[in-house]
Coordinates of C-alpha atoms in Angstrom, one line a residue:
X1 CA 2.8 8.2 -5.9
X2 CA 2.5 4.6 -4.9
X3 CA 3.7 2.1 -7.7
X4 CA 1.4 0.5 -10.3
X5 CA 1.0 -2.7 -8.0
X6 CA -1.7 -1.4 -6.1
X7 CA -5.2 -3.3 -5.9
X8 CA -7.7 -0.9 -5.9
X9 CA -11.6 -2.2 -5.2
X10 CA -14.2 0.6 -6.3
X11 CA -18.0 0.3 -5.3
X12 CA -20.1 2.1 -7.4
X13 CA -18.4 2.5 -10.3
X14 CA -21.5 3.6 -12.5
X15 CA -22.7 6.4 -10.0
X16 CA -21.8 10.0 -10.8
X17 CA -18.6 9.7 -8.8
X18 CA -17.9 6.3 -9.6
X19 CA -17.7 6.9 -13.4
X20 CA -14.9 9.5 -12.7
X21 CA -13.1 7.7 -10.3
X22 CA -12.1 5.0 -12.9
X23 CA -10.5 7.2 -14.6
X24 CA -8.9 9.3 -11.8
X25 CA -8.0 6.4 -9.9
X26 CA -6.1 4.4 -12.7
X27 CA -2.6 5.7 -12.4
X28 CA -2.7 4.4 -8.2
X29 CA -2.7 1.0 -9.2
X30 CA -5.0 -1.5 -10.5
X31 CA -8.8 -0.7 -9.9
X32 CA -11.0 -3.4 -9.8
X33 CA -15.0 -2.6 -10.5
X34 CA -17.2 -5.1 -10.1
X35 CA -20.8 -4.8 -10.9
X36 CA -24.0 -5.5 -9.5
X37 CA -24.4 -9.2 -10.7
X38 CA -20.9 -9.7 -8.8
X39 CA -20.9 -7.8 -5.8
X40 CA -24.4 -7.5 -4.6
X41 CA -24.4 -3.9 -1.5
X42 CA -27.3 -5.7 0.4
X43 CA -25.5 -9.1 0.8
X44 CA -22.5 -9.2 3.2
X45 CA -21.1 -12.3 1.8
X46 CA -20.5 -11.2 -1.4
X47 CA -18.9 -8.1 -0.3
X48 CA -16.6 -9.9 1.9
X49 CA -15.6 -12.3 -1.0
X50 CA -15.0 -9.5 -3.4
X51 CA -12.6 -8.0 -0.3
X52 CA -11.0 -11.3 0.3
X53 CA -10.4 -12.4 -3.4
X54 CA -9.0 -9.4 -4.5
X55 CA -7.1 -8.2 -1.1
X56 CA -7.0 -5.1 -2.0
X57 CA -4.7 -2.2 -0.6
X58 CA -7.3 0.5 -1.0
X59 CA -11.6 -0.1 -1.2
X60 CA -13.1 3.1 -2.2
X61 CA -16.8 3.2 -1.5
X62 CA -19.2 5.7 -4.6
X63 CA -22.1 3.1 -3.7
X64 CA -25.1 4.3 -2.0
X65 CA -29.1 4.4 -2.0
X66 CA -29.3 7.8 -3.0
X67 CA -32.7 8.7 -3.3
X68 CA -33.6 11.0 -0.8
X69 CA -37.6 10.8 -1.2
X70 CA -37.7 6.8 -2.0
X71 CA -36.1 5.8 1.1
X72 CA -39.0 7.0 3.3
X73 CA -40.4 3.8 1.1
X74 CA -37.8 2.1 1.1
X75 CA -35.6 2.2 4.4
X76 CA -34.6 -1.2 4.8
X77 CA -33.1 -1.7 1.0
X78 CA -31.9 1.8 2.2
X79 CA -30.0 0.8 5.1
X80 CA -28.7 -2.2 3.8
X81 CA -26.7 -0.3 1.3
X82 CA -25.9 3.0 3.5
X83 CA -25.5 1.2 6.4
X84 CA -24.6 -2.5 6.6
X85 CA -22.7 -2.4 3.5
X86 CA -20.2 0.3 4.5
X87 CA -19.9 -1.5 7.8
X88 CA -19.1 -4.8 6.1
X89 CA -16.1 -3.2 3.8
X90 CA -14.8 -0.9 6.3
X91 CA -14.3 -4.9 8.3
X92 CA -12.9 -6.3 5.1
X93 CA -10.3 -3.3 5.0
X94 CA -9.4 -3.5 8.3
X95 CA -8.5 -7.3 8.3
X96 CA -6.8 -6.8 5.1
X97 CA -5.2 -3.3 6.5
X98 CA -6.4 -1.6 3.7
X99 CA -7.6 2.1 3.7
X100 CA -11.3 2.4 3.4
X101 CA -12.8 5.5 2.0
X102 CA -16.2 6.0 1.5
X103 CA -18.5 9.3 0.6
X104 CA -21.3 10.5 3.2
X105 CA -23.6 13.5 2.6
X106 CA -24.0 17.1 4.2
X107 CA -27.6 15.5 4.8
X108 CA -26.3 13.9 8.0
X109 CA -27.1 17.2 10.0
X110 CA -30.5 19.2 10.6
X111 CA -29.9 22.3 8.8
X112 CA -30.6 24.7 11.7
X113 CA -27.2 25.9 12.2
X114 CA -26.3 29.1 9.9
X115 CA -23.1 29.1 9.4
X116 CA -20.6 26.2 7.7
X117 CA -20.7 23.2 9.5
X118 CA -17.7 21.7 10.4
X119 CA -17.1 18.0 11.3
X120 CA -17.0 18.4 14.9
X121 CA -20.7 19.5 14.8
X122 CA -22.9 16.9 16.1
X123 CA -25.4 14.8 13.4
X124 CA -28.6 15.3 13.7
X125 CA -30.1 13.8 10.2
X126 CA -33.7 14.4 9.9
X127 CA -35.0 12.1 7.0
X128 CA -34.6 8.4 6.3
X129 CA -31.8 8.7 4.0
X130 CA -30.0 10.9 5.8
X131 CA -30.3 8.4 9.1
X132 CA -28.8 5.5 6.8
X133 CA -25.8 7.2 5.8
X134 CA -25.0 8.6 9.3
X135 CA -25.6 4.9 10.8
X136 CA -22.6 4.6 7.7
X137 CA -20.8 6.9 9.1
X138 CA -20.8 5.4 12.9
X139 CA -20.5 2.0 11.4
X140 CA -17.0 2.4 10.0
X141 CA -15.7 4.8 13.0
X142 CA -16.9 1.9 15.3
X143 CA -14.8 -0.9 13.1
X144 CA -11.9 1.7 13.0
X145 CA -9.1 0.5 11.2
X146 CA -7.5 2.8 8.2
X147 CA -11.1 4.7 6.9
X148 CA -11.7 8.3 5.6
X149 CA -15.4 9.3 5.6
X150 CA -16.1 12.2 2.8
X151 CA -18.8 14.2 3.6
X152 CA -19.7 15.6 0.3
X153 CA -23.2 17.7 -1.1
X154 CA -25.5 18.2 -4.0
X155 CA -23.4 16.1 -6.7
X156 CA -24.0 16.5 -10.1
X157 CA -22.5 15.5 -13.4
X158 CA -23.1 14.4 -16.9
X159 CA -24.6 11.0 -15.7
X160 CA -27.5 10.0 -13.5
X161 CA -30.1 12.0 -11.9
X162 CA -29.1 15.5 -11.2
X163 CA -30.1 18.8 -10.7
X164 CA -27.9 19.8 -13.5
X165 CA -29.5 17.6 -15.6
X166 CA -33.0 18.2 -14.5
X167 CA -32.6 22.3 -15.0
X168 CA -31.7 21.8 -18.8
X169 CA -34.0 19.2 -19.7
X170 CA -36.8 21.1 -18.2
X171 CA -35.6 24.4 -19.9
X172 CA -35.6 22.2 -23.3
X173 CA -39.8 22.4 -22.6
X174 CA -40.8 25.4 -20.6
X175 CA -39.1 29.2 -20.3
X176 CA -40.4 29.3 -17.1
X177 CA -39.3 27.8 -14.2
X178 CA -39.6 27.3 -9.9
X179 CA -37.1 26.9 -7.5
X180 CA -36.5 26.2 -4.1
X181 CA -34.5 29.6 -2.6
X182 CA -34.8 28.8 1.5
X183 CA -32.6 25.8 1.3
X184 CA -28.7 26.6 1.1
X185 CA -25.7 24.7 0.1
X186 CA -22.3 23.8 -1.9
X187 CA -23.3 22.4 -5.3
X188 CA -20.1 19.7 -5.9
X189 CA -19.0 18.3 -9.6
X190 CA -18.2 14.8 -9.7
X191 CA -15.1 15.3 -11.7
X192 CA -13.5 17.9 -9.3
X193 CA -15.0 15.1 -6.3
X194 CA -12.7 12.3 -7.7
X195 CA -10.1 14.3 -8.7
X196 CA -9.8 15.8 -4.8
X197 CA -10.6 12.0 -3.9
X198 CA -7.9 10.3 -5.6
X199 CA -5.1 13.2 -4.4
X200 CA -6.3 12.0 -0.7
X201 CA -6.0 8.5 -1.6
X202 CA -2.3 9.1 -3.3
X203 CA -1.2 10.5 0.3
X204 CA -3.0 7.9 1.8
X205 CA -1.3 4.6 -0.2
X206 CA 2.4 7.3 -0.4
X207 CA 2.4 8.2 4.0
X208 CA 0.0 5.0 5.0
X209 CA -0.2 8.0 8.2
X210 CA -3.0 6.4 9.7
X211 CA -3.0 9.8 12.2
X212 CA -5.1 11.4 9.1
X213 CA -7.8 8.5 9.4
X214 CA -11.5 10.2 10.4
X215 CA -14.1 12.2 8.8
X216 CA -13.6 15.3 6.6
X217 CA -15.8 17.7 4.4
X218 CA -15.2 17.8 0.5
X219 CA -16.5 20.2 -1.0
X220 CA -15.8 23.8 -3.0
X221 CA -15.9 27.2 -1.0
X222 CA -18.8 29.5 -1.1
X223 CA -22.4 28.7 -0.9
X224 CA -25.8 29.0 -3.1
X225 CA -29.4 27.7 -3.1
X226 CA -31.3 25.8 -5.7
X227 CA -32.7 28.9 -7.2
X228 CA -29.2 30.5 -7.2
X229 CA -27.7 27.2 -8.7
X230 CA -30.4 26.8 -11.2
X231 CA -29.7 30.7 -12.7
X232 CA -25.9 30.0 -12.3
X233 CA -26.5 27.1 -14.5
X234 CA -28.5 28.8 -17.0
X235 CA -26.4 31.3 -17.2
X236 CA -23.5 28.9 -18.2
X237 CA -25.0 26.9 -20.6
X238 CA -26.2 30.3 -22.7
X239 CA -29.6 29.6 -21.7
X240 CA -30.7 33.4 -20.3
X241 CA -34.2 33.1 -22.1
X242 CA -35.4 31.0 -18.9
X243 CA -37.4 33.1 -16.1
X244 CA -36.5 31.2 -12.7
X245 CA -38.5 32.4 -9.5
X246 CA -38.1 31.5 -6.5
X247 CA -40.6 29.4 -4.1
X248 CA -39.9 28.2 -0.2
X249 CA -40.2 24.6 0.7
X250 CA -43.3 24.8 1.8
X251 CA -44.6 25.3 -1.8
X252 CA -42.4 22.1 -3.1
X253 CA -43.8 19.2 -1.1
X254 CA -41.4 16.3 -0.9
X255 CA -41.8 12.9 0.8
X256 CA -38.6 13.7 2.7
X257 CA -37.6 16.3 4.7
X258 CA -35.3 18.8 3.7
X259 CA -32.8 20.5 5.9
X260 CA -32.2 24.2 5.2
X261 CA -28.9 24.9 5.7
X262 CA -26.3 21.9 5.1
X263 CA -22.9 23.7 3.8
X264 CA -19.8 22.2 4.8
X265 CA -16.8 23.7 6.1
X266 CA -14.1 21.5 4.4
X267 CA -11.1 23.4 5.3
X268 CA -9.3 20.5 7.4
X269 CA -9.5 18.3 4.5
X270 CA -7.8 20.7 2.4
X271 CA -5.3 21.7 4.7
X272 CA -4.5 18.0 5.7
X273 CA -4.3 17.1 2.0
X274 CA -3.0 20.0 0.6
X275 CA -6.1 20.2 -1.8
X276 CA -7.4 23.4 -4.4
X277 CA -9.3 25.9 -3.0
X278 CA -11.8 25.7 -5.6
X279 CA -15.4 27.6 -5.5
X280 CA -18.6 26.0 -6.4
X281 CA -18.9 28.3 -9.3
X282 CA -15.4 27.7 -10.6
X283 CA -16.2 24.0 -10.5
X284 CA -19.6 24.8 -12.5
X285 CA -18.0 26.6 -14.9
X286 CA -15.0 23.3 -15.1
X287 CA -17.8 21.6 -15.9
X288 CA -19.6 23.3 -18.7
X289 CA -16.3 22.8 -20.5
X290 CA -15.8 19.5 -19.9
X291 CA -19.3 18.8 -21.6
X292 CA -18.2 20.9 -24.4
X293 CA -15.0 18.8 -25.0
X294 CA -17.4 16.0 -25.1
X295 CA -19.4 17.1 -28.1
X296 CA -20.2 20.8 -27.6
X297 CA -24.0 20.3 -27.1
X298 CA -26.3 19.9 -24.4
X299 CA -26.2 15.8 -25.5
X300 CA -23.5 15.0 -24.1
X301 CA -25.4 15.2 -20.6
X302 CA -27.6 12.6 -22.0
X303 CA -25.1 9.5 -21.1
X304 CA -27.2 7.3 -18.4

C-alpha cells in the first residue's frame, strides 16, 4: 500500500460510486472532493485548476451525465460532462503523471452480440448517452498517459436514482408490478464497485506498471434481466407478496434506445488485478446487509 502522502482528486463524490469511494479510498492517501460550486465538469478551466492546485498522484473520475433518456434532450450538457471533461483530466494527469481512472458504461456497445462482451469488441453505442461516454472513452486513450477506463453496468445503491430504489418504493404502493425481460445484463453494487476500484488503484499507486494502463470490464459474474433483478430483489428484501410480469421493450417506450444484451466479460481485470470473483447475486445479497446495518429498514435507502 502506498504511504498516507498520497493526493487523491475524486470527481463525483456524491454519485452512487462516489459516496463509497470516499470511504474506500481514504486509507491510499489524502482524497480531495470538491464540489460542484468548485469544480464545475462543463468548464475546462476549473478542472484544470483543481488538477494543477492540488497535483495530485491519482484523479479518480465517478462524475458523469447519467441519464440515459434526458440526454437525447440534452446532449451538449451531456457531452461536456462525458466527453470533454474526462478529456480535460485524463490531460491534467498526464502532465502531472498521475494515473487517471475514470468509470464508462456497458452502454458503449449495441447489444446485438449474445454472449459476454469483452473489451476487444468494437463500440457501437446506439443512444446519446451512450455516444458521450464512448467519445470519453477515446478521449482519454487519445491523451494516453497513466489512465484506466472501467466499464461498469446497471449500478445501484442506497443513494440516487436506481433501480433498486425504484422496485421498493413502487412495491411500497402497488403488489403488482411490469418489467422489462428482453434486455440482459450484470446488475453492479456501488460498494463492491469501489471496493474492486480502490484494490486497482492500490496496485496502481504500489507497481506505477504503466503496462496495465487501458480499458477493463468491472463487474460481477453471471447475468440477469430487469424482470429477473426486480424478483431477485424482492425476494431479498422479504417482499414475496409482489406479482412481477414480464413485458418486452416494445411495451416500455423510452426516449432512448436500449440495447439488449450489454454483459461484460470482466475477466482481464480480475486476473490483472487479482480481484474477487463475486456474482451479481452475491453482491445483491452484500447489499441487503449493508442496508440492514444501517437501520434494519427499508429507510435507510432513502439517503439522497
Amino acid at each position: 500500500m502506498p504511504d498516507d502522502t498520497a493526493t487523491i482528486l475524486l470527481l463525483g463524490a456524491t454519485g452512487q460510486v462516489g459516496h463509497e469511494l470516499t470511504r474506500t479510498l481514504a486509507p491510499l492517501g489524502t482524497v480531495h472532493t470538491p464540489d460542484r460550486a468548485t469544480v464545475d465538469l462543463t468548464a475546462p478551466a476549473s478542472l484544470r485548476r483543481a488538477v494543477a492546485d492540488l497535483e495530485p498522484g491519482l484523479i479518480v473520475n465517478a462524475a458523469a451525465y447519467t441519464d440515459v433518456d434526458g440526454a437525447e434532450a440534452e446532449p451538449e450538457r451531456a457531452a461536456a460532462i462525458n466527453a470533454e471533461a474526462p478529456r480535460v483530466l485524463a490531460e491534467g494527469a498526464r502532465d502531472a503523471g498521475a494515473w487517471c481512472v475514470h468509470y464508462s458504461t456497458d452502454y458503449v456497445f449495441d447489444g446485438t452480440k449474445r454472449t459476454p462482451y469483452t473489451e476487444d469488441d468494437p463500440p457501437n453505442p446506439i443512444n446519446v448517452y451512450a455516444r458521450t461516454k464512448r467519445h470519453g472513452e477515446e478521449a482519454i486513450r487519445d491523451v494516453g498517459g497513466r489512465y484506466l477506463i472501467l466499464r461498469t453496468s446497471w449500478m445501484y445503491s442506497h443513494r440516487r436514482s436506481n433501480f433498486v430504489r425504484t422496485m421498493l418504493r413502487l412495491a411500497e404502493d402497488k403488489d403488482r408490478l411490469t418489467v422489462v425481460d428482453d434486455q440482459i445484463g450484470v446488475p453492479t453494487w456501488a460498494g463492491w464497485c469501489a471496493e474492486a476500484t480502490t484494490s486497482i488503484c492500490d496496485r496502481l499507486l504500489t507497481a506505477d506498471d504503466t503496462s496495465q494502463a487501458g480499458i477493463y470490464h468491472l463487474t460481477g459474474t453471471g447475468q440477469t434481466s430487469w424482470y429477473g433483478f426486480s424478483r431477485a430483489i424482492f425476494a431479498q428484501f422479504g417482499r414475496t407478496d409482489v406479482t412481477v410480469e414480464p413485458v418486452s421493450s416494445e411495451e416500455y417506450a423510452t426516449a432512448a434506445a436500449r440495447p439488449a444484451y450489454t454483459v461484460l466479460d470482466a475477466s482481464r481485470a480480475r486476473a490483472t488485478f487479482n480481484l474477487p470473483d463475486t456474482s451479481w447475486a452475491a453482491q445483491l445479497a452484500n447489499f441487503r446487509e449493508d442496508v440492514a446495518s444501517m437501520d434494519g429498514t427499508l429507510e435507510a435507502l432513502g439517503a439522497s
